[in-house]
PDB file of C-alpha atoms in Angstrom:
ATOM      1  CA  LYS A 418      39.232 -11.908  89.508  1.00 70.00           C
ATOM      2  CA  CYS A 419      42.545 -13.408  89.547  1.00 80.00           C
ATOM      3  CA  SER A 420      43.515 -14.774  86.032  1.00 80.00           C
ATOM      4  CA  LEU A 421      46.905 -15.019  83.683  1.00 76.00           C
ATOM      5  CA  GLY A 422      48.854 -14.430  87.128  1.00 78.00           C
ATOM      6  CA  TYR A 423      47.056 -10.614  87.745  1.00 79.00           C
ATOM      7  CA  ASP A 424      43.870  -9.853  89.683  1.00 81.00           C
ATOM      8  CA  TRP A 425      41.090  -8.179  87.199  1.00 80.00           C
ATOM      9  CA  HIS A 426      37.896  -6.158  88.169  1.00 83.00           C
ATOM     10  CA  PRO A 427      35.239  -8.178  86.890  1.00 79.00           C
ATOM     11  CA  GLU A 428      34.564  -5.490  84.167  1.00 83.00           C
ATOM     12  CA  CYS A 429      38.362  -5.726  82.829  1.00 85.00           C
ATOM     13  CA  LEU A 430      38.732  -9.668  81.646  1.00 85.00           C
ATOM     14  CA  THR A 431      37.796  -9.385  77.954  1.00 87.00           C
ATOM     15  CA  CYS A 432      38.574 -10.702  74.629  1.00 87.00           C
ATOM     16  CA  HIS A 433      40.870  -8.886  73.572  1.00 84.00           C
ATOM     17  CA  GLU A 434      39.114  -9.006  70.595  1.00 83.00           C
ATOM     18  CA  CYS A 435      35.524  -9.150  70.359  1.00 84.00           C
ATOM     19  CA  GLY A 436      35.482  -7.057  74.383  1.00 85.00           C
ATOM     20  CA  LYS A 437      33.422  -9.778  75.755  1.00 87.00           C
ATOM     21  CA  ARG A 438      33.304 -10.285  79.030  1.00 88.00           C
ATOM     22  CA  LEU A 439      35.389 -13.579  80.103  1.00 86.00           C
ATOM     23  CA  ASN A 440      35.441 -15.289  83.284  1.00 85.00           C
ATOM     24  CA  PRO A 441      38.690 -17.676  85.607  1.00 83.00           C
ATOM     25  CA  GLY A 442      39.710 -20.336  83.643  1.00 80.00           C
ATOM     26  CA  GLN A 443      37.320 -20.473  81.472  1.00 82.00           C
ATOM     27  CA  HIS A 444      38.966 -17.878  78.664  1.00 84.00           C
ATOM     28  CA  ALA A 445      42.007 -18.987  76.144  1.00 86.00           C
ATOM     29  CA  GLU A 446      45.344 -16.521  76.290  1.00 84.00           C
ATOM     30  CA  HIS A 447      48.011 -15.676  73.138  1.00 83.00           C
ATOM     31  CA  LYS A 448      50.926 -14.517  74.813  1.00 85.00           C
ATOM     32  CA  GLY A 449      49.205 -13.322  78.162  1.00 82.00           C
ATOM     33  CA  ILE A 450      45.927 -11.447  76.432  1.00 85.00           C
ATOM     34  CA  PRO A 451      42.876 -13.006  77.269  1.00 86.00           C
ATOM     35  CA  TYR A 452      40.348 -14.197  74.292  1.00 87.00           C
ATOM     36  CA  CYS A 453      36.894 -16.087  74.033  1.00 87.00           C
ATOM     37  CA  CYS A 454      37.482 -19.673  72.830  1.00 81.00           C
ATOM     38  CA  ILE A 455      35.224 -19.121  70.404  1.00 78.00           C
ATOM     39  CA  PRO A 456      35.111 -17.414  68.316  1.00 78.00           C
ATOM     40  CA  CYS A 457      38.332 -15.372  68.688  1.00 82.00           C
ATOM     41  CA  TYR A 458      40.507 -17.542  69.598  1.00 81.00           C
ATOM     42  CA  GLY A 459      39.990 -20.301  67.475  1.00 78.00           C
ATOM     43  CA  ALA A 460      39.639 -17.862  64.031  1.00 76.00           C
ATOM     44  CA  LEU A 461      42.877 -15.858  65.112  1.00 78.00           C
ATOM     45  CA  PHE A 462      45.264 -17.946  66.500  1.00 76.00           C
ATOM     46  CA  GLY A 463      43.107 -21.500  65.262  1.00 71.00           C
ATOM     47  CA  PRO A 464      43.990 -24.087  61.847  1.00 63.00           C
ATOM     48  CA  GLN A 465      43.669 -22.049  58.452  1.00 54.00           C
ATOM     49  CA  LEU A 466      41.955 -24.917  57.110  1.00 52.00           C
ATOM     50  CA  TYR A 467      38.310 -24.846  54.788  1.00 47.00           C
ATOM     51  CA  GLY A 468      35.270 -25.687  56.908  1.00 48.00           C
ATOM     52  CA  HIS A 469      37.666 -26.874  59.930  1.00 47.00           C
ATOM     53  CA  GLY A 470      35.376 -25.756  63.449  1.00 46.00           C
ATOM     54  CA  SER A 471      32.963 -23.864  63.563  1.00 46.00           C
ATOM     55  CA  ARG A 472      32.102 -21.333  60.929  1.00 44.00           C
ATOM     56  CA  VAL A 473      33.032 -18.397  61.988  1.00 46.00           C
ATOM     57  CA  GLU A 474      31.971 -16.328  59.542  1.00 47.00           C
ATOM     58  CA  SER A 475      28.674 -16.337  60.527  1.00 42.00           C
ATOM     59  CA  HIS A 476      28.750 -14.603  63.906  1.00 46.00           C
ATOM     60  CA  SER A 477      27.388 -11.909  64.222  1.00 47.00           C
ATOM     61  CA  SER A 478      29.496 -10.606  66.730  1.00 46.00           C
ATOM     62  CA  PHE A 479      32.523 -10.841  66.018  1.00 48.00           C
ATOM     63  CA  GLY A 480      35.761  -8.674  65.507  1.00 51.00           C
ATOM     64  CA  PRO A 481      34.033  -5.058  66.451  1.00 52.00           C
ATOM     65  CA  GLN A 482      31.470  -3.993  64.554  1.00 53.00           C
ATOM     66  CA  LYS A 483      32.691  -1.531  61.954  1.00 55.00           C
ATOM     67  CA  ASN A 484      29.376   1.347  60.925  1.00 54.00           C
ATOM     68  CA  ARG A 485      30.397   0.905  57.575  1.00 52.00           C
ATOM     69  CA  LEU A 486      27.666   3.309  55.300  1.00 52.00           C
ATOM     70  CA  SER A 487      26.386   1.767  51.845  1.00 55.00           C
ATOM     71  CA  SER A 488      27.952   3.421  49.199  1.00 58.00           C
ATOM     72  CA  SER A 489      27.140   3.435  46.077  1.00 57.00           C
ATOM     73  CA  ALA A 490      30.603   2.518  44.883  1.00 59.00           C
ATOM     74  CA  ASP A 491      30.442  -0.852  47.278  1.00 62.00           C
ATOM     75  CA  GLN A 492      27.067  -1.581  46.283  1.00 63.00           C
ATOM     76  CA  MET A 493      28.999  -1.018  42.593  1.00 64.00           C
ATOM     77  CA  SER A 494      31.786  -3.722  43.785  1.00 75.00           C
ATOM     78  CA  ASP A 495      29.831  -6.272  45.240  1.00 76.00           C
ATOM     79  CA  LYS A 496      27.748  -6.385  41.902  1.00 82.00           C
ATOM     80  CA  VAL A 497      30.745  -6.908  39.501  1.00 85.00           C
ATOM     81  CA  LEU A 498      32.075  -9.274  41.830  1.00 82.00           C
ATOM     82  CA  GLU A 499      28.572 -11.654  41.655  1.00 84.00           C
ATOM     83  CA  THR A 500      28.528 -10.940  38.414  1.00 88.00           C
ATOM     84  CA  LYS A 501      32.565 -12.139  37.620  1.00 86.00           C
ATOM     85  CA  LEU A 502      31.883 -14.936  39.610  1.00 85.00           C
ATOM     86  CA  LYS A 503      28.622 -16.239  37.423  1.00 86.00           C
ATOM     87  CA  GLU A 504      30.959 -15.838  34.834  1.00 87.00           C
ATOM     88  CA  TYR A 505      33.505 -17.818  36.270  1.00 83.00           C
ATOM     89  CA  ASN A 506      30.868 -20.806  37.039  1.00 83.00           C
ATOM     90  CA  GLN A 507      29.878 -20.534  33.515  1.00 85.00           C
ATOM     91  CA  TYR A 508      32.442 -21.572  32.238  1.00 82.00           C
ATOM     92  CA  TYR A 509      33.203 -24.188  34.561  1.00 77.00           C
ATOM     93  CA  GLU A 510      29.866 -25.879  33.587  1.00 78.00           C
ATOM     94  CA  GLY A 511      30.506 -26.344  30.345  1.00 71.00           C
ATOM     95  CA  LYS A 512      33.380 -28.151  30.768  1.00 70.00           C
ATOM     96  CA  GLY A 513      32.284 -30.712  33.144  1.00 64.00           C
ATOM     97  CA  GLY A 514      33.896 -28.537  35.896  1.00 59.00           C
ATOM     98  CA  GLY A 515      31.685 -28.209  38.448  1.00 61.00           C
ATOM     99  CA  SER A 516      33.783 -29.207  41.640  1.00 67.00           C
ATOM    100  CA  HIS A 517      35.530 -25.710  40.292  1.00 71.00           C
ATOM    101  CA  ALA A 518      32.204 -23.672  41.277  1.00 78.00           C
ATOM    102  CA  VAL A 519      32.357 -21.261  43.668  1.00 82.00           C
ATOM    103  CA  GLN A 520      29.811 -20.270  46.218  1.00 80.00           C
ATOM    104  CA  TYR A 521      29.122 -17.048  47.357  1.00 80.00           C
ATOM    105  CA  ARG A 522      27.145 -15.207  50.329  1.00 76.00           C
ATOM    106  CA  GLU A 523      26.343 -12.206  52.523  1.00 74.00           C
ATOM    107  CA  ARG A 524      27.002 -12.432  55.672  1.00 68.00           C
ATOM    108  CA  ASN A 525      27.610  -9.368  58.290  1.00 64.00           C
ATOM    109  CA  GLY A 526      27.894  -7.182  55.404  1.00 67.00           C
ATOM    110  CA  LYS A 527      31.007  -8.792  53.813  1.00 70.00           C
ATOM    111  CA  PHE A 528      31.136 -11.280  50.877  1.00 71.00           C
ATOM    112  CA  ILE A 529      31.765 -14.929  51.874  1.00 74.00           C
ATOM    113  CA  LEU A 530      33.270 -17.526  49.179  1.00 76.00           C
ATOM    114  CA  GLU A 531      33.318 -20.908  48.725  1.00 78.00           C
ATOM    115  CA  GLY A 532      35.129 -23.318  46.684  1.00 78.00           C
ATOM    116  CA  SER A 533      38.121 -23.157  44.268  1.00 73.00           C
ATOM    117  CA  VAL A 534      39.588 -20.914  42.735  1.00 68.00           C
ATOM    118  CA  ARG A 535      42.270 -21.493  39.900  1.00 68.00           C
ATOM    119  CA  ILE A 536      44.847 -18.543  39.973  1.00 67.00           C
ATOM    120  CA  TYR A 537      47.770 -18.828  37.622  1.00 68.00           C
ATOM    121  CA  TRP A 538      51.119 -16.632  38.478  1.00 70.00           C
ATOM    122  CA  ASP A 539      53.451 -14.500  35.673  1.00 71.00           C
ATOM    123  CA  VAL A 540      56.603 -15.117  38.871  1.00 70.00           C
ATOM    124  CA  SER A 541      59.664 -14.731  37.898  1.00 73.00           C
ATOM    125  CA  ASN A 542      61.528 -14.861  41.318  1.00 71.00           C
ATOM    126  CA  VAL A 543      60.792 -17.777  43.967  1.00 68.00           C
ATOM    127  CA  ILE A 544      58.417 -17.298  45.646  1.00 65.00           C
ATOM    128  CA  GLN A 545      59.188 -17.796  49.380  1.00 66.00           C
ATOM    129  CA  LEU A 546      56.035 -19.444  51.522  1.00 60.00           C
ATOM    130  CA  LYS A 547      56.621 -18.169  55.713  1.00 60.00           C
ATOM    131  CA  GLU A 548      56.666 -21.827  57.373  1.00 60.00           C
ATOM    132  CA  ASP A 549      55.094 -20.441  61.110  1.00 60.00           C
ATOM    133  CA  ASN A 550      52.261 -17.994  61.995  1.00 56.00           C
ATOM    134  CA  ASP A 551      52.639 -16.702  64.790  1.00 53.00           C
ATOM    135  CA  ASP A 552      52.918 -12.918  64.870  1.00 52.00           C
TER     136      ASP A 552
END
């Protein structure tokens, strides 16, 4: 298989992120490294906007699978997060600010938060944001 200017063994042309086998000419590349178009390339290098494109967070094969043992500390922190989100939503519900509600769910062992959160920072220095995030 010839792709990206190289001859590949069929089992060697794989997505750098998830390891899925790729076909020549039917994959994306970034800086000479092959990626599957959906979901890996879009998630890693596509627009970082909420709701843009496919819902990559629910794709069960996205990224390397980690063997996460459920510990009591993880379960405790999940419960604390869930409690804090309920308090946050109740606070804004009483103020007629339903648009501030944060929805949460669990997918692939990770919490996914959806919504707007107001964050107040105590900043004493200028913050410079990076314009181009193409590492």
